C-alpha atoms as a printed R data frame, in Angstrom:
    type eleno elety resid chain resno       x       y      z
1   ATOM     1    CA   UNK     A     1 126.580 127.210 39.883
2   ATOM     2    CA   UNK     A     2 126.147 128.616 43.282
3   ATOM     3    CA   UNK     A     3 126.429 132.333 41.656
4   ATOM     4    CA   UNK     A     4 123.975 131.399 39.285
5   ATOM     5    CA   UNK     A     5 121.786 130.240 41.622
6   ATOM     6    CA   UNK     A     6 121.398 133.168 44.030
7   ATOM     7    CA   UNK     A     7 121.591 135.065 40.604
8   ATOM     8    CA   UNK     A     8 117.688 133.222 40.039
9   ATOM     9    CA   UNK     A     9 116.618 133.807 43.622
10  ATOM    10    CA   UNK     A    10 117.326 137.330 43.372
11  ATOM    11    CA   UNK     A    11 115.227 137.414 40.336
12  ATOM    12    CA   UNK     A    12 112.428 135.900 41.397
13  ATOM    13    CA   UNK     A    13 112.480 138.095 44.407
14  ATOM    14    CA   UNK     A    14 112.704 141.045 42.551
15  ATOM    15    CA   UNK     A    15 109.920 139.646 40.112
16  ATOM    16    CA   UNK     A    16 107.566 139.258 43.049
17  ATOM    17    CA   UNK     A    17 108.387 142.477 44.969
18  ATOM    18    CA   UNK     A    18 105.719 144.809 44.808
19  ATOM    19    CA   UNK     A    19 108.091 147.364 46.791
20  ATOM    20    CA   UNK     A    20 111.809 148.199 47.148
21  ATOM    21    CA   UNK     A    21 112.915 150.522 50.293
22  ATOM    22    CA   UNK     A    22 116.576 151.150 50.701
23  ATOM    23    CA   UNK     A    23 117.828 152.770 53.488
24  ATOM    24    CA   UNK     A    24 121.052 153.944 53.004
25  ATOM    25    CA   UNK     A    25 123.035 153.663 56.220
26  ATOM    26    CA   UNK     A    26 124.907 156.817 57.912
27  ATOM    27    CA   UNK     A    27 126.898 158.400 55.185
28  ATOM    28    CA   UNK     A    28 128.990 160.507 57.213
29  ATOM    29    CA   UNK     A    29 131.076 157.039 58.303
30  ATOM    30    CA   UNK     A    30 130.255 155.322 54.879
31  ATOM    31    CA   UNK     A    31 133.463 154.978 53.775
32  ATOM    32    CA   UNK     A    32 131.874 152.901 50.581
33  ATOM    33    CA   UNK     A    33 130.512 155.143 48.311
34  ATOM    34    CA   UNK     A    34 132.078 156.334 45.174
35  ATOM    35    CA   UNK     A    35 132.120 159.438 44.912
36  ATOM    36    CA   UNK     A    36 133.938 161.273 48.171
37  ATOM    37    CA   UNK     A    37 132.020 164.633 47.456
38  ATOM    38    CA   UNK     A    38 129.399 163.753 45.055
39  ATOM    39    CA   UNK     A    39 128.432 167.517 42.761
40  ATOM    40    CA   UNK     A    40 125.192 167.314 43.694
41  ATOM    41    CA   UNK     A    41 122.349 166.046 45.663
42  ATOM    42    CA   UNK     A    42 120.892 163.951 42.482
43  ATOM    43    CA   UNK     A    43 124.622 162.424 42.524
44  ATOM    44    CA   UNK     A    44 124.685 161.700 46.015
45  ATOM    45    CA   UNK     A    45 121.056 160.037 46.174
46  ATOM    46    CA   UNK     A    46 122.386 157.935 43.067
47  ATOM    47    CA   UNK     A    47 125.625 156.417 44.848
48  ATOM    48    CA   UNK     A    48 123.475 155.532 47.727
49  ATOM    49    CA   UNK     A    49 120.912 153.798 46.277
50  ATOM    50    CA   UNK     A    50 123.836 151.942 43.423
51  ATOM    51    CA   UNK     A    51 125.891 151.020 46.795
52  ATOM    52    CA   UNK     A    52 122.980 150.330 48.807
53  ATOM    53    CA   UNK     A    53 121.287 148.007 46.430
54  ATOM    54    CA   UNK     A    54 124.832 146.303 45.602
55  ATOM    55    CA   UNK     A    55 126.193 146.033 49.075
56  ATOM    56    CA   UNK     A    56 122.504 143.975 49.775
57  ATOM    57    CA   UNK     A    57 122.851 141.535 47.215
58  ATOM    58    CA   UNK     A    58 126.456 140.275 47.964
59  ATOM    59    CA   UNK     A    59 125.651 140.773 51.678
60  ATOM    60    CA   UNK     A    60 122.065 138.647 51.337
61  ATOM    61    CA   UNK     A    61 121.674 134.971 51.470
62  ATOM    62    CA   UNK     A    62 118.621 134.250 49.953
63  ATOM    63    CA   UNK     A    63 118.363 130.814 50.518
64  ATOM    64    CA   UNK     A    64 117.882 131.669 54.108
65  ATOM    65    CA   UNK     A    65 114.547 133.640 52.619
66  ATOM    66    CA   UNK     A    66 111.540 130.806 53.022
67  ATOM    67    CA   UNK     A    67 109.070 133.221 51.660
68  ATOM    68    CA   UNK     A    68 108.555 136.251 48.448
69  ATOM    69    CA   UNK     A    69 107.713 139.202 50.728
70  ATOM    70    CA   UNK     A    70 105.442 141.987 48.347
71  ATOM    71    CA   UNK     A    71 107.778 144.746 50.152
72  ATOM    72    CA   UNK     A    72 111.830 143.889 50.110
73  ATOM    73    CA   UNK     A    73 114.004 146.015 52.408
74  ATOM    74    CA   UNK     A    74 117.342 146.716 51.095
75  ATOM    75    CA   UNK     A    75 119.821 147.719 53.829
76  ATOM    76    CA   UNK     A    76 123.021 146.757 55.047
77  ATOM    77    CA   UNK     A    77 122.628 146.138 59.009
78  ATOM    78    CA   UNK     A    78 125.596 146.897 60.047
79  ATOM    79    CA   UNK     A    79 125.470 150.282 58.721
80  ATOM    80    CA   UNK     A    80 122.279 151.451 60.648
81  ATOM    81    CA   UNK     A    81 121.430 154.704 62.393
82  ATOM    82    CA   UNK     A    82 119.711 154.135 65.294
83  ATOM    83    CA   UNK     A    83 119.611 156.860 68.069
84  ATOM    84    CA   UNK     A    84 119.265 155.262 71.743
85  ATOM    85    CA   UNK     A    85 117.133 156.864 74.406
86  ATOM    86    CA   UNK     A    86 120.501 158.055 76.500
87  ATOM    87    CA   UNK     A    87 121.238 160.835 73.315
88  ATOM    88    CA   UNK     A    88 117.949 161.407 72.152
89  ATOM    89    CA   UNK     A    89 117.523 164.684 74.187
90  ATOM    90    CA   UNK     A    90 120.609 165.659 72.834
91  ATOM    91    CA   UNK     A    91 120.082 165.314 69.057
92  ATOM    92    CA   UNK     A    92 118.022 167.354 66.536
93  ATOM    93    CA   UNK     A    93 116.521 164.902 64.022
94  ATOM    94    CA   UNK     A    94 115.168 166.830 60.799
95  ATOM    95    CA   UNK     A    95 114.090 165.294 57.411
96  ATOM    96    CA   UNK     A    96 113.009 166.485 54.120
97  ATOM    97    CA   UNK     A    97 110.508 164.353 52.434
98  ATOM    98    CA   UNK     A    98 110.976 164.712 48.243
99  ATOM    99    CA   UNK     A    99 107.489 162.997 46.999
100 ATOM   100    CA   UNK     A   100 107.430 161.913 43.673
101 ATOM   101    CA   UNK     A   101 104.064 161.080 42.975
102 ATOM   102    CA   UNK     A   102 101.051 162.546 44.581
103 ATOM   103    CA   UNK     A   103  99.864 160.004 46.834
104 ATOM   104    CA   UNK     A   104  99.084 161.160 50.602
105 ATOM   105    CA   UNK     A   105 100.079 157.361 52.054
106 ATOM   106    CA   UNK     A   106 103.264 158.562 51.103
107 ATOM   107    CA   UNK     A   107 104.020 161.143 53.961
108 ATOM   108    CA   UNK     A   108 103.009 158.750 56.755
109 ATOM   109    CA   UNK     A   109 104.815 155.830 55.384
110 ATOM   110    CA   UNK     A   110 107.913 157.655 55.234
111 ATOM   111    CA   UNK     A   111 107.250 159.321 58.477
112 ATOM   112    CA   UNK     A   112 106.689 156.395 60.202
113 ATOM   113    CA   UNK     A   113 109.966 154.231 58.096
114 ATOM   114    CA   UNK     A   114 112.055 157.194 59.311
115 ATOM   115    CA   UNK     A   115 111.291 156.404 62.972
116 ATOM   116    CA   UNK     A   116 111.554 152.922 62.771
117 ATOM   117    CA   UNK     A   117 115.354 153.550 61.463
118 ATOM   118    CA   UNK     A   118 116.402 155.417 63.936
119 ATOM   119    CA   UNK     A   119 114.453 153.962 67.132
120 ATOM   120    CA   UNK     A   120 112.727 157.553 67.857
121 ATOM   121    CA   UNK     A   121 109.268 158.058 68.899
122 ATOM   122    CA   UNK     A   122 109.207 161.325 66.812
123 ATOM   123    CA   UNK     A   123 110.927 163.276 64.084
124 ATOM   124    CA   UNK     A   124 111.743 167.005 65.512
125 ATOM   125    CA   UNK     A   125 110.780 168.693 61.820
126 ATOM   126    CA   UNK     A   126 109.971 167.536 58.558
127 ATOM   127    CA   UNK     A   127 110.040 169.754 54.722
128 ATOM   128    CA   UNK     A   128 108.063 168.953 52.881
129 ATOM   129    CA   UNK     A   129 108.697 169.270 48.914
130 ATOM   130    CA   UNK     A   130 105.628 168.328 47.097
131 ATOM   131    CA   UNK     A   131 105.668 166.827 43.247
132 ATOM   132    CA   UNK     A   132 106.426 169.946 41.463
133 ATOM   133    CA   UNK     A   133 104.246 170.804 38.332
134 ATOM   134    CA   UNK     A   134 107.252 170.671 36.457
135 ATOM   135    CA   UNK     A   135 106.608 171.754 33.372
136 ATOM   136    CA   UNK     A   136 105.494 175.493 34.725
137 ATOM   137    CA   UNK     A   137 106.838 176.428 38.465
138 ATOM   138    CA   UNK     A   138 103.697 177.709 39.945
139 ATOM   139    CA   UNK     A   139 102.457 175.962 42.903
140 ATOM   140    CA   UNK     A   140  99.373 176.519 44.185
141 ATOM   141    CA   UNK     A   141  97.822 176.446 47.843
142 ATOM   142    CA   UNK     A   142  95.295 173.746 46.314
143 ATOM   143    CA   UNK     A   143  98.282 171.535 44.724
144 ATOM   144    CA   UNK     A   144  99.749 172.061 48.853
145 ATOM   145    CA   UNK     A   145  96.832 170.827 50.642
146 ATOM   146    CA   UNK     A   146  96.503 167.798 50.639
147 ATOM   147    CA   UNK     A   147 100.054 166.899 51.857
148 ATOM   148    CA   UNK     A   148  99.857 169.565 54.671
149 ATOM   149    CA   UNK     A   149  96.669 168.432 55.703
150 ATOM   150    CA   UNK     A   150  98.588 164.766 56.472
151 ATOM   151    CA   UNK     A   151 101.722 166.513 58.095
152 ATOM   152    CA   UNK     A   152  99.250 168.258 60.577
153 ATOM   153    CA   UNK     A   153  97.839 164.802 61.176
154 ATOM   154    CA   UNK     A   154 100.810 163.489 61.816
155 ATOM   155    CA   UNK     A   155 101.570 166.520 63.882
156 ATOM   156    CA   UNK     A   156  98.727 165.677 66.080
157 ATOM   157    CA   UNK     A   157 100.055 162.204 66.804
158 ATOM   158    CA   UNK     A   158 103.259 163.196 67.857
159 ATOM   159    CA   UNK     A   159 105.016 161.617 65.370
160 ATOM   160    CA   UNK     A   160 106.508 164.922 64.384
161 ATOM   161    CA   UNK     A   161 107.100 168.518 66.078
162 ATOM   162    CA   UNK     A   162 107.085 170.819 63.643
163 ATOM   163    CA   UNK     A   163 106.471 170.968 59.693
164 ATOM   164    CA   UNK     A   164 108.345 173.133 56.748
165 ATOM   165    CA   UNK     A   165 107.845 174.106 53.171
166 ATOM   166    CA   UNK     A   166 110.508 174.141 50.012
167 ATOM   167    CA   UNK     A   167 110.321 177.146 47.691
168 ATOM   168    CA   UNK     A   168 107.197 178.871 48.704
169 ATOM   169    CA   UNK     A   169 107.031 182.971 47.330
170 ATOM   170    CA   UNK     A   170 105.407 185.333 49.790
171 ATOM   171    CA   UNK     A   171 102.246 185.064 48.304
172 ATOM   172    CA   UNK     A   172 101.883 181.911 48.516
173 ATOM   173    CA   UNK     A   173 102.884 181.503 52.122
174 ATOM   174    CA   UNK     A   174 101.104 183.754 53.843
175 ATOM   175    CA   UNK     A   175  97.921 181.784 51.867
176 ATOM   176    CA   UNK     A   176  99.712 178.286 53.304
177 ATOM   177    CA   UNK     A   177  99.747 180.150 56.910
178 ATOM   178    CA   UNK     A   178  96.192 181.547 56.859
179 ATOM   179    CA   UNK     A   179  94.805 178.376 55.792
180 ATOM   180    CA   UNK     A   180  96.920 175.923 58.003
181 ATOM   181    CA   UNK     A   181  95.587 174.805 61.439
182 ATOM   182    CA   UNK     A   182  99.500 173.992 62.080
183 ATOM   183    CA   UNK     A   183 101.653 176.557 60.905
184 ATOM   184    CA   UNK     A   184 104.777 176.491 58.857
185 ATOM   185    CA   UNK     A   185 107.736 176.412 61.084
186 ATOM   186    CA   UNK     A   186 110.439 176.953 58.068
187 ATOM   187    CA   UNK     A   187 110.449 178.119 54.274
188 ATOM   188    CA   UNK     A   188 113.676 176.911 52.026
189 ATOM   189    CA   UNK     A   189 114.523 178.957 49.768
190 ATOM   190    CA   UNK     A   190 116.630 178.075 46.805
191 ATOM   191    CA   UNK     A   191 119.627 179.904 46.440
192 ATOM   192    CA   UNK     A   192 119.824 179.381 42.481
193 ATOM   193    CA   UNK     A   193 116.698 180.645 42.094
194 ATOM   194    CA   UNK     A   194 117.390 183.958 43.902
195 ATOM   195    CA   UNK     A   195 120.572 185.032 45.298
196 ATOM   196    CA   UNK     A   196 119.409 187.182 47.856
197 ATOM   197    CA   UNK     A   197 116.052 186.591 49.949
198 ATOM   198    CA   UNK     A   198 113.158 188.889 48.500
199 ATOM   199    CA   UNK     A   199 112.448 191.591 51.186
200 ATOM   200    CA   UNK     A   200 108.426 190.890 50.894
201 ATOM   201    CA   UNK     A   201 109.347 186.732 52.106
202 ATOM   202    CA   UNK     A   202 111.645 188.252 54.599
203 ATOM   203    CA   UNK     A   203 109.632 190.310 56.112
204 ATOM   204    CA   UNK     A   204 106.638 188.289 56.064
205 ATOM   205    CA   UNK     A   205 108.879 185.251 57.660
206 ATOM   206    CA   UNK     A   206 110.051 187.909 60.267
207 ATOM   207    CA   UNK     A   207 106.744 188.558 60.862
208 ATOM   208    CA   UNK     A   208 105.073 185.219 61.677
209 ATOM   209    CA   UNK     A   209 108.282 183.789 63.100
210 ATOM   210    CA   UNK     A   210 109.256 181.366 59.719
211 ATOM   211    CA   UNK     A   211 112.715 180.317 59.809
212 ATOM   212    CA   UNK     A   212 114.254 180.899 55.958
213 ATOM   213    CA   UNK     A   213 116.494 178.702 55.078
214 ATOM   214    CA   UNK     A   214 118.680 177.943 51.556
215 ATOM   215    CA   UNK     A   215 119.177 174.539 49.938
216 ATOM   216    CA   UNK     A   216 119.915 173.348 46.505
217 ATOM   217    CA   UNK     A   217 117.636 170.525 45.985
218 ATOM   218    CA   UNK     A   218 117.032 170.871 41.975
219 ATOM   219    CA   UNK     A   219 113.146 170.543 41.580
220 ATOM   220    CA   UNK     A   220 113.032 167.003 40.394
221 ATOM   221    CA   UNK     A   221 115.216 165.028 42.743
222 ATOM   222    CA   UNK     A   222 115.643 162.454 40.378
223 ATOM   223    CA   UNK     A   223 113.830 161.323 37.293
224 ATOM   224    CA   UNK     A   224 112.370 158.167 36.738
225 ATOM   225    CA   UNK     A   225 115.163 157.113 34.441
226 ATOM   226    CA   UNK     A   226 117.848 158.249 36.561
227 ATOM   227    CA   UNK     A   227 116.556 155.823 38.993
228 ATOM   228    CA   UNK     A   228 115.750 153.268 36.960
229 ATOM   229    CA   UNK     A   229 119.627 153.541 35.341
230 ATOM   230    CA   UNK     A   230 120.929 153.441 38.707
231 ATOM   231    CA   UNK     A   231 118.991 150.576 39.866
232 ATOM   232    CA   UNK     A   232 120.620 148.784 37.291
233 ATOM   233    CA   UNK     A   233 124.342 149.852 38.009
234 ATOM   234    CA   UNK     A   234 123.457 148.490 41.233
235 ATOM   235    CA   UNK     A   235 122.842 145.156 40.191
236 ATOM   236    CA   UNK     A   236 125.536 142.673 39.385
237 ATOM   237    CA   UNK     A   237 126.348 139.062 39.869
238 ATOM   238    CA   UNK     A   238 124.563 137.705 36.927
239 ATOM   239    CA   UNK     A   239 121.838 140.389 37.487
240 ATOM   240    CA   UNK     A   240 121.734 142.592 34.836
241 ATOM   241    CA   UNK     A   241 119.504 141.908 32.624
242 ATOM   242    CA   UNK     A   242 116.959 142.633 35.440
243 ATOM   243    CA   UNK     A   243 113.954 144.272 33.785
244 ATOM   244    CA   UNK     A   244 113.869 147.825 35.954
245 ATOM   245    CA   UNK     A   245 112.101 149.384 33.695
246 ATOM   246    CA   UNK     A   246 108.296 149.091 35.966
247 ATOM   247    CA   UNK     A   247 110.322 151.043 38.833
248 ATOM   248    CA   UNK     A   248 109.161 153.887 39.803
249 ATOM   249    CA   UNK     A   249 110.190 156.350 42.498
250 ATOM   250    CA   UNK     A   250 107.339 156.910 45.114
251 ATOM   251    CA   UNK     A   251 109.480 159.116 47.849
252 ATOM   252    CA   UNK     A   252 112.725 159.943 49.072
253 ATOM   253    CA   UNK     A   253 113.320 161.071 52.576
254 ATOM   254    CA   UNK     A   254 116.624 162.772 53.694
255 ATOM   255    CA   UNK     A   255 117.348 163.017 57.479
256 ATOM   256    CA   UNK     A   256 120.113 164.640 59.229
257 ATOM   257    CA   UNK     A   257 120.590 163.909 62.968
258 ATOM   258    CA   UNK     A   258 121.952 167.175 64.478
259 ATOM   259    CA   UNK     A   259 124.026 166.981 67.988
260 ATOM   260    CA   UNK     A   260 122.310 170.498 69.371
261 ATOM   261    CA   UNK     A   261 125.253 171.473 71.758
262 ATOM   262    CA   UNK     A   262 127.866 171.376 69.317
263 ATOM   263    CA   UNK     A   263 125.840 172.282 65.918
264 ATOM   264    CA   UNK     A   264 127.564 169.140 64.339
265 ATOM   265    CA   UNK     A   265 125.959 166.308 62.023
266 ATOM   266    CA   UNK     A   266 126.515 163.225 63.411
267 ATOM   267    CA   UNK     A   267 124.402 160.931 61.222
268 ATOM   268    CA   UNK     A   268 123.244 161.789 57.632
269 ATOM   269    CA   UNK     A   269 121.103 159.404 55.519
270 ATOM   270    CA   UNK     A   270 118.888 158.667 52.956
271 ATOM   271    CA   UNK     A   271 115.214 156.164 52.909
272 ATOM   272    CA   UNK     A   272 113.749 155.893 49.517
273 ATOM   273    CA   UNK     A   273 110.640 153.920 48.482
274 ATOM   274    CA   UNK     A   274 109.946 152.182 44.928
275 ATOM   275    CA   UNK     A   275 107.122 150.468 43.558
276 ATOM   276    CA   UNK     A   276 106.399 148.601 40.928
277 ATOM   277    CA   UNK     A   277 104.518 149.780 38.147
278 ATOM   278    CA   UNK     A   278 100.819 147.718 37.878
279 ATOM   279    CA   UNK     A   279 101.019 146.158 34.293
């Protein structure tokens, strides 16, 4: 009875909720998640947010919850990041920011969420990877824009040092750089697109002091029923039949907290925001 119980205050929680943000804990000490090297980032993002979501609900009471909040935080405490002031001069904390929709709120929200976690005043760089027009793969300085435009804001507040690109050509980052009152610091490059750097980005990177570097982020992070499948693998206890199908993926944000001296990783982690669909 109890089970069922909590089964219906879950529900009605979930009914309410407006917004879901999971923040997945340090992964290099998880010792929880499935898959010990997951193939690829979409399959890591997946067992975080399935093991995030799950580890909530058996670790939540909900009858300690007086009220329906419109935003529900998913998170184990326990497994939280947070950086004190002692090591902050001695960690490099970098983030890339996957949006999935085109809304500029995004950025600062997950700017500012990303602080929050860790107890830092700023994030040392952020990538940005914009919603891809996916169904052709050129990008274009006016589809950039707007998101830039809030990164340099955000820039000016301190709330982060420098700001990056994903999968720029030449061409279209020298037009970023000539445009940009704040600069691109870094360029990824995606190694299945291109095995070797093309001499023109090289040389233009060279040039203006852009840091390439490789990653193998596939263009759509994950797709909306990726997400919504693994929402529901991650519910249980009499929760399945949760309608997930409003849920959809606003931005993910991956950080890595760097220790400078010795080049090592010594937190990894993902924050991901949801919302739900307006009927």
């Amino acid at each position: 009875v109890h089970t069922d119980k909590k089964a219906m205050k879950f529900k009605m929680l979930l009914d309410h909720a407006k917004t879901l943000r999971f923040h997945t804990g340090n992964l290099v000490s998880r010792s929880r998640l499935k898959k010990k090297c997951p193939g690829s980032p979409t399959e890591e993002l997946q067992d975080c947010i399935q093991a995030t979501l799950s580890d909530w609900i058996s670790t939540t009471n909900v009858f300690l919850m007086q009220d329906f909040p419109d935003t529900l935080d998913c998170f184990v405490p326990q497994e939280t990041d947070v950086i004190t002031p002692e090591e902050r001069e001695e960690v490099k904390v970098s983030a890339k920011l996957f949006l999935c929709e085109s809304v500029q709120s995004s950025i600062r929200d997950a700017v500012e969420m990303a602080c929050q976690t860790l107890a830092v005043s700023q994030l040392d760089s952020v990538i940005i990877a914009p919603p891809g027009p996916l169904e052709n793969d050129s990008q274009t300085l006016a589809h950039l824009q707007p998101a830039w435009e809030e990164l340099e804001t955000l820039v000016k507040s301190q709330q982060i040092a420098a700001i990056g690109t994903s999968d720029l050509d030449k061409d279209l980052l020298e037009q970023l750089y000539n445009w940009a009152q704040v600069k691109p610091s870094s360029n990824q490059v995606n190694l299945a697109s291109c095995c070797v750097m093309p001499p023109d980005l090289t040389a233009f990177a060279k040039e203006f002091d852009i840091q390439l570097l490789t990653h193998n982020d596939p263009k759509e992070l994950m797709s909306a029923g990726t997400f919504q499948e693994t929402m529901q693998d991650g519910l249980q206890d009499g929760l399945q039949d949760l309608n997930v199908a409003d849920w959809r993926l606003e931005w993910v944000l991956r950080y890595n907290v760097i220790v400078k001296s010795r080049g090592i990783i010594k937190s990894k982690g993902y924050l991901v925001s949801a919302r739900k669909a307006s009927p």
